[in-house]
CSV table of C-alpha atoms in Angstrom, one decimal:
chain,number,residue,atom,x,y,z
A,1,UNK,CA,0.0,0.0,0.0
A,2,UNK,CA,1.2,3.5,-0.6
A,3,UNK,CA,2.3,6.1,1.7
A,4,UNK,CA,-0.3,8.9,2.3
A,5,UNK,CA,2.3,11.3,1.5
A,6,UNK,CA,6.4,11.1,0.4
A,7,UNK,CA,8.4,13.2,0.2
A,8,UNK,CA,11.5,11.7,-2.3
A,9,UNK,CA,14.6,13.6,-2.2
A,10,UNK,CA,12.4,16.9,-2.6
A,11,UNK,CA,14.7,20.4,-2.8
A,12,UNK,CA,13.4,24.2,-4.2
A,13,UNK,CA,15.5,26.7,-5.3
A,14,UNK,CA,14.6,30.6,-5.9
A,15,UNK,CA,16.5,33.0,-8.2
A,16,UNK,CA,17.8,35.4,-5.9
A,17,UNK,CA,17.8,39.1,-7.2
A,18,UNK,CA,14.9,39.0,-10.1
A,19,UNK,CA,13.5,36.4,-12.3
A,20,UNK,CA,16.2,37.0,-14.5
A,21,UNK,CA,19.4,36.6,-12.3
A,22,UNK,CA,21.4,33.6,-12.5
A,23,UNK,CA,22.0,33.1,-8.6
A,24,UNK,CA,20.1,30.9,-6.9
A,25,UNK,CA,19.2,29.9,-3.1
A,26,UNK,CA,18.7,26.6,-1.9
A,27,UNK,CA,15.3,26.7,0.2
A,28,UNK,CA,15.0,23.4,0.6
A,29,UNK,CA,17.5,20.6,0.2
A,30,UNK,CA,17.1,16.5,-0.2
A,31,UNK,CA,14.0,16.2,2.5
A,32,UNK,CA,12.1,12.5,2.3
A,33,UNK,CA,10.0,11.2,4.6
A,34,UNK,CA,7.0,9.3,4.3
A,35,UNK,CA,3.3,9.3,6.6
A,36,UNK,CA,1.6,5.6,6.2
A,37,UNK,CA,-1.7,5.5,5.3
A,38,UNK,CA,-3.2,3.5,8.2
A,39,UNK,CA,-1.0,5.1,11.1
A,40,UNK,CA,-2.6,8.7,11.7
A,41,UNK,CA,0.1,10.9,13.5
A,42,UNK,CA,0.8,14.3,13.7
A,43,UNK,CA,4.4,15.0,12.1
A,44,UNK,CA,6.2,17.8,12.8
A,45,UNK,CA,8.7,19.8,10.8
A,46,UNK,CA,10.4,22.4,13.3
A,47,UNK,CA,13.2,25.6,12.4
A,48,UNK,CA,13.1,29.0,12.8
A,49,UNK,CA,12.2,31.7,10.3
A,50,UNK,CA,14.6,30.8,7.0
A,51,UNK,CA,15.0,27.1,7.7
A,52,UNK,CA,12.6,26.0,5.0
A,53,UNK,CA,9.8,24.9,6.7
A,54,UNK,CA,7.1,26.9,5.0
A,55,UNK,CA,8.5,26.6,1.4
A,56,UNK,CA,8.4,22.4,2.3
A,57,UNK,CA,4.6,22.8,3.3
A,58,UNK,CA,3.4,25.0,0.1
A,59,UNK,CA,5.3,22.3,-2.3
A,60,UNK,CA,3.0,19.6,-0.3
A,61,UNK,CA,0.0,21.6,-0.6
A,62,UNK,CA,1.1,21.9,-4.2
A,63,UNK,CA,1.3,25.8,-4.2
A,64,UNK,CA,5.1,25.1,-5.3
A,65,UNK,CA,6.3,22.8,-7.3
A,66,UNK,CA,9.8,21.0,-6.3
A,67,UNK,CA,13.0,21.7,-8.3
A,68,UNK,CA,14.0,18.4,-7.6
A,69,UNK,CA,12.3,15.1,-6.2
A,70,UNK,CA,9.1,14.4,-6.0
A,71,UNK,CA,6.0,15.0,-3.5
A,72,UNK,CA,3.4,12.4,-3.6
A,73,UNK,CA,-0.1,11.4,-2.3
A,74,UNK,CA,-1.4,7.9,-2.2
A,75,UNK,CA,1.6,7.1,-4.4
A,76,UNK,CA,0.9,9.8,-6.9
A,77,UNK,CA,2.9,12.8,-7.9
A,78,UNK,CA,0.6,16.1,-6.7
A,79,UNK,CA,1.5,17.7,-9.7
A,80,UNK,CA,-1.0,15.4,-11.5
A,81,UNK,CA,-4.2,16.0,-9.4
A,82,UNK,CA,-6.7,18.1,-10.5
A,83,UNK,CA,-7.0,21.2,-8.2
A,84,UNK,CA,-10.5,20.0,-6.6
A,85,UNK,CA,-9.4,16.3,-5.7
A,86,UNK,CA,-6.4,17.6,-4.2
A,87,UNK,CA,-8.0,19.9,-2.0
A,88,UNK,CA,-10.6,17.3,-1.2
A,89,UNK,CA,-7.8,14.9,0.2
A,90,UNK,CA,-5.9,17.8,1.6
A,91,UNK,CA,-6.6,20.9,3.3
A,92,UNK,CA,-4.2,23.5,5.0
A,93,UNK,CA,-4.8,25.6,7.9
A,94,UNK,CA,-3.0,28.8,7.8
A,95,UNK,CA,-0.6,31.1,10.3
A,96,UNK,CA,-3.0,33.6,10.8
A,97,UNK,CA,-6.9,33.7,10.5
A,98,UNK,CA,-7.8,37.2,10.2
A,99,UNK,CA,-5.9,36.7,6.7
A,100,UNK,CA,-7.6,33.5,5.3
A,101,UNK,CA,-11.0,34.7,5.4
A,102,UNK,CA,-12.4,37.8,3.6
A,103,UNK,CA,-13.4,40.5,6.3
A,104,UNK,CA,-16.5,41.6,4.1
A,105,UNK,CA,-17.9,38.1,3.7
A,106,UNK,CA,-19.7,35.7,6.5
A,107,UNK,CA,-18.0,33.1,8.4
A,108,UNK,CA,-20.7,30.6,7.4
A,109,UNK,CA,-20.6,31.0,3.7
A,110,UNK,CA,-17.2,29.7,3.6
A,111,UNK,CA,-18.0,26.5,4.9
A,112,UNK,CA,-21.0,26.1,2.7
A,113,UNK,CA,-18.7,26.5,0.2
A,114,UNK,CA,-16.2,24.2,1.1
A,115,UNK,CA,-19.1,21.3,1.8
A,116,UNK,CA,-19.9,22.0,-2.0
A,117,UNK,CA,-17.5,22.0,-3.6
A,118,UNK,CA,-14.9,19.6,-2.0
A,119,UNK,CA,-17.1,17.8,0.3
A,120,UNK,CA,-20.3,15.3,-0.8
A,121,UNK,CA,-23.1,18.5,0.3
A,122,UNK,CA,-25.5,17.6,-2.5
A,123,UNK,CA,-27.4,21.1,-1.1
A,124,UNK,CA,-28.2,23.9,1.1
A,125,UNK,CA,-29.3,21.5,4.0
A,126,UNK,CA,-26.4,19.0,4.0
A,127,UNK,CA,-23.7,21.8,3.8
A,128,UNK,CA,-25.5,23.1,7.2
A,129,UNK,CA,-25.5,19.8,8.5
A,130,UNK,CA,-21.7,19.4,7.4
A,131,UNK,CA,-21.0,23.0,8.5
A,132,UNK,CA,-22.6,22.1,11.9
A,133,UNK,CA,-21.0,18.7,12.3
A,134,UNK,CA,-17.3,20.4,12.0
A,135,UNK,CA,-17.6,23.5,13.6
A,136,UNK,CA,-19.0,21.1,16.9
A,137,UNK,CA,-15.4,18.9,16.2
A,138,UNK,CA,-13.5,22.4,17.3
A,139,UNK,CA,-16.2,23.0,20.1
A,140,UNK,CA,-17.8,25.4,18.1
A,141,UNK,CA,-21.7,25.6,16.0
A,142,UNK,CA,-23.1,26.8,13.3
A,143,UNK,CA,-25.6,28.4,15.6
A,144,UNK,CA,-22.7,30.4,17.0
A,145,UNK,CA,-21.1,31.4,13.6
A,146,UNK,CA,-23.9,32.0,11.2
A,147,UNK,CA,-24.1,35.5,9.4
A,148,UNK,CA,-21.1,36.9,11.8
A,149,UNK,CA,-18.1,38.6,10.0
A,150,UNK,CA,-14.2,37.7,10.8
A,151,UNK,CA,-14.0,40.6,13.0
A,152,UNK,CA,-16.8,39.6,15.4
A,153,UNK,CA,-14.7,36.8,16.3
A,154,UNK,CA,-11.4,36.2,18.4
A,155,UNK,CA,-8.7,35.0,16.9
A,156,UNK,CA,-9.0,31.8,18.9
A,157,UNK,CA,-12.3,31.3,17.7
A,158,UNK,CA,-11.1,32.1,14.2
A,159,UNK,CA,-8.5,29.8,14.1
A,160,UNK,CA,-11.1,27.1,15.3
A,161,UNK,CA,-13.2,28.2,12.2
A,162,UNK,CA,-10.3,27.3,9.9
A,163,UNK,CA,-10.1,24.0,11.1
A,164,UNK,CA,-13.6,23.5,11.0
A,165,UNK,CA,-13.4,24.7,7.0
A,166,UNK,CA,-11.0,22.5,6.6
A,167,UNK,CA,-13.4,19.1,8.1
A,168,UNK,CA,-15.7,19.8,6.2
A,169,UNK,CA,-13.9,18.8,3.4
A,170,UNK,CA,-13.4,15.3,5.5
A,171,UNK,CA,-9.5,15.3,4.3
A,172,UNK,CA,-7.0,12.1,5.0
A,173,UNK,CA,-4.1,15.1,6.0
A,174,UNK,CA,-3.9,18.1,7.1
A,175,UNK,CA,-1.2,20.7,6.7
A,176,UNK,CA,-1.2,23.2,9.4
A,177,UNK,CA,1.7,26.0,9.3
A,178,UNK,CA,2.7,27.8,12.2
A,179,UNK,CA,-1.5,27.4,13.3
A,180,UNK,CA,-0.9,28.7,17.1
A,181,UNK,CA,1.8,31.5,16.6
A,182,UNK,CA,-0.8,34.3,15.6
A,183,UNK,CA,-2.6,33.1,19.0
A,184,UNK,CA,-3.2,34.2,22.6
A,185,UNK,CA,-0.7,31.8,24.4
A,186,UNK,CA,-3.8,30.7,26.7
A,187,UNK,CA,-5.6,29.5,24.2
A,188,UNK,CA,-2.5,27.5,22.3
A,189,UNK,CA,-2.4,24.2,24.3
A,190,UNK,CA,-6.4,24.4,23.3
A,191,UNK,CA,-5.7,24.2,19.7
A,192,UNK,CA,-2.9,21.8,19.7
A,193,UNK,CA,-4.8,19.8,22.0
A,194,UNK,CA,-7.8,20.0,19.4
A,195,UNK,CA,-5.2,18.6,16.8
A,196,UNK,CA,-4.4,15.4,19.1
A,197,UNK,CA,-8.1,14.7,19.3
A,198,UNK,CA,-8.9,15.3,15.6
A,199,UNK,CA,-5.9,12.4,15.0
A,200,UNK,CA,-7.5,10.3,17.7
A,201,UNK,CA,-10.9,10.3,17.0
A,202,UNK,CA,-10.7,11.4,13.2
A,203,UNK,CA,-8.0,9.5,12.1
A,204,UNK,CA,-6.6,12.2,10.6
A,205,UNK,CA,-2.6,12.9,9.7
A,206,UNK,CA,-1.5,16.3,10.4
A,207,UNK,CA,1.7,17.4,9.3
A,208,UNK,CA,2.4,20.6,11.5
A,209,UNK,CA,4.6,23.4,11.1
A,210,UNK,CA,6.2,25.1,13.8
A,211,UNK,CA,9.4,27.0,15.4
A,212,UNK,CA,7.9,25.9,19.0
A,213,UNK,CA,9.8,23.4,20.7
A,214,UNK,CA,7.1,23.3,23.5
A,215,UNK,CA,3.8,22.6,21.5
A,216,UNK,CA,6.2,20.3,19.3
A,217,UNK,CA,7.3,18.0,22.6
A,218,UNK,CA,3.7,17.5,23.6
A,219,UNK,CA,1.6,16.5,20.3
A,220,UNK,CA,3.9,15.4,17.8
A,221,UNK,CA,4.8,11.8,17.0
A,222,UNK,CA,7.8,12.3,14.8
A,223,UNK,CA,9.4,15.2,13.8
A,224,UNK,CA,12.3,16.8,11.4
A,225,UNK,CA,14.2,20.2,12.6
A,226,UNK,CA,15.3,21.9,9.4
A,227,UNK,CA,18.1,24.3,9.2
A,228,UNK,CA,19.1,26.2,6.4
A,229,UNK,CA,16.8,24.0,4.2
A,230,UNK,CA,18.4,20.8,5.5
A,231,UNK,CA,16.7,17.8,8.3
A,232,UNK,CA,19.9,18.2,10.8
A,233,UNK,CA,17.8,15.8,13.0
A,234,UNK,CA,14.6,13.5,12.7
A,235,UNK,CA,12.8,10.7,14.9
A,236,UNK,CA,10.5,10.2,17.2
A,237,UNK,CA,9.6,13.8,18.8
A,238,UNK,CA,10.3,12.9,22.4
A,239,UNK,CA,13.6,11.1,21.8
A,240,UNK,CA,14.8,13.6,19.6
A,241,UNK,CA,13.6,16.2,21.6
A,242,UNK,CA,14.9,14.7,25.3
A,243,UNK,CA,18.4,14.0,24.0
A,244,UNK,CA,19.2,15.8,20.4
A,245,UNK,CA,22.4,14.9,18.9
A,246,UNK,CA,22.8,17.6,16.5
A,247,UNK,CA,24.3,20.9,17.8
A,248,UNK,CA,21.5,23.4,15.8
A,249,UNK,CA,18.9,20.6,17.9
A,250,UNK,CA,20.4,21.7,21.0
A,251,UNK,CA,20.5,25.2,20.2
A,252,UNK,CA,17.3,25.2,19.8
A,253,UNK,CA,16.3,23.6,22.4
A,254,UNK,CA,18.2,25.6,24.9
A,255,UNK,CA,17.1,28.5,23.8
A,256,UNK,CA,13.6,28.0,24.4
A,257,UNK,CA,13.7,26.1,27.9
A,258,UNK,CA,12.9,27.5,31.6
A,259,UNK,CA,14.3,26.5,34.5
A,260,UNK,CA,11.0,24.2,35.2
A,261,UNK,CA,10.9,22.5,31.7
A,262,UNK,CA,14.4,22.0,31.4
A,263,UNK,CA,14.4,18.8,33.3
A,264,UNK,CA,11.1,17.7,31.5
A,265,UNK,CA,12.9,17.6,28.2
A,266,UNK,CA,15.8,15.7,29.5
A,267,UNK,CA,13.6,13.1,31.3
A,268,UNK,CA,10.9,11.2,31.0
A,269,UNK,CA,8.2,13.2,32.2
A,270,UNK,CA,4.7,14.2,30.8
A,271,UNK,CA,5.2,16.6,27.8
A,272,UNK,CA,2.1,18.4,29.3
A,273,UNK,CA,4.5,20.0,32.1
A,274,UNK,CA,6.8,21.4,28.9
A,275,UNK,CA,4.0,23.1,26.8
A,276,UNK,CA,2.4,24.4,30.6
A,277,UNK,CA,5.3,25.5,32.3
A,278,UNK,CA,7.5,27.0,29.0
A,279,UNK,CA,5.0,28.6,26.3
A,280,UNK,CA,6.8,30.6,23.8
A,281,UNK,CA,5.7,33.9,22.1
C-alpha cells in the first residue's frame, strides 16, 4: 500500500535578485520522509524563520512545485491531481486567521462553500449539516457562527473556524503551518490539544509546522528540525527532543527552555508539564 504522503529527495531553489538573475538559493535541500496511510500521526517539521519549513509545506500543498524530487499522495505525484481532488484529500490551515478569510464576507458561507465544492453536500441542507457537524469537532456551532463577520470573532475562535473549514472537506491530511503562533498563548495548548483529538478520533494525519519546541514535545509523533533548508535531526519527537544529537537541535532547544521545563525535556516526564510551564511567544 502507498504512503499517504512522500516526500522523495524533494529540494526548491529561488533566483535570488529577479527572475532573470542567474543566482540561486537553496530553500530546501534532499528532504524524504513518508506518513503511512493507516497510522494517523501528527508530524512535525520544526526551524526557525529561513529554515525552510514553509517553502516544504506549500510544495506539499502543491502551491510550489519541487526543483528536484518528488512529492506524492497515495503514491501519486501532486503535480498530477486536479485542483479540486487535491484539495478534497488535503486541506491547510494557515498562520493567521484574520488573513484567510475575507473581512467583508460571512464566516458561514465559507464552509458552505467548502461542503460543496470539496465535500459530498448535494445542497443547502447537508452543507449546514456538514458546516454544523465540524464546527462542533472544534467545540464550536453553526448556531454560534452564522451571518457573523471575521471581525466579530477572536482570533481563537477564528482559528477554530479554519479548522472546521478545513473538516468539512473530510481530508486524509492536514497541513497546518505555524496554526498557534498568531494566538493568545492561553488559548494555544487548546488548539494543539484539538489537533491530538482530531488524530484520535478522526483519524486524521497532520503534518504541523512550527518553530515551537514546547507545542512540538507534547503532540507530535515524529518530527524533522530543518536548518538552512536541511533535516539536521529526525525521529520520534520525544527522543529527539529529550536527547538531540545535532548541535542546531540543541541550540534550539536551549534556547527555548525554563528552568521548570528544562528537566522535563531531559527526562521522561509528561510533555504536558513542557507546553504548561514554557509557552513561547
Amino acid at each position: 500500500m502507498s504512503a499517504l504522503l512522500e516526500l522523495d529527495r524533494v529540494s526548491k531553489s529561488f533566483s535570488r535578485g529577479g527572475l532573470f538573475s542567474k543566482q540561486r538559493v537553496e530553500a530546501v535541500k534532499d528532504v524524504s520522509f513518508a506518513l503511512e496511510p493507516d497510522k494517523p500521526e501528527i508530524f512535525t517539521v520544526i526551524g526557525e524563520s529561513g529554515s525552510g519549513k514553509s517553502t516544504l509545506a506549500r510544495m506539499i500543498l502543491g502551491i510550489h512545485a519541487p526543483s528536484s524530487g518528488q512529492v506524492r499522495l497515495a503514491g501519486r505525484d501532486v503535480a498530477t491531481y486536479e485542483r479540486r481532488a487535491f484539495m478534497a484529500e488535503v486541506q491547510p490551515i494557515f498562520q493567521n486567521p484574520f488573513e484567510a478569510f475575507n473581512p467583508l464576507k460571512q464566516l458561514d458561507r465559507y464552509l458552505f462553500m467548502t461542503a460543496e465544492r470539496f465535500g459530498d453536500a448535494s445542497g443547502k441542507g447537508a452543507a449546514q449539516a456538514q458546516a454544523d457537524e465540524a464546527l462542533r469537532q472544534v467545540g464550536l456551532s453553526l448556531a454560534e457562527i452564522a451571518g457573523r463577520f471575521p471581525h466579530e470573532l477572536s482570533g481563537g475562535q477564528l482559528q477554530r473556524v479554519a479548522i472546521a473549514r478545513a473538516l468539512v472537506a473530510k481530508p486524509r491530511l492536514i497541513v497546518a503551518d505555524e496554526p498557534v503562533s498568531m494566538v493568545d498563548a492561553s488559548l494555544r495548548m487548546s488548539i494543539v490539544n484539538l489537533f491530538g483529538r482530531l488524530r484520535d478520533q478522526l483519524g486524521l494525519s497532520i503534518v504541523y509546522i512550527t518553530h515551537d519546541l514546547a507545542t512540538a514535545y507534547y503532540i507530535s509523533d515524529r518530527l524533522i528540525i530543518m536548518q538552512k533548508g536541511v533535516v539536521v535531526e529526525q525521529g520520534p519527537a520525544r527522543a529527539v527532543l529529550s536527547a538531540p544529537t545535532h548541535p542546531y537541535s540543541r541550540q534550539l532547544r536551549d534556547a527555548v527552555l525554563t528552568p521548570d521545563s528544562a528537566g522535563a525535556f531531559r527526562a521522561d516526564h509528561s510533555p504536558k508539564a513542557v507546553a504548561t510551564s514554557g509557552d513561547m511567544p
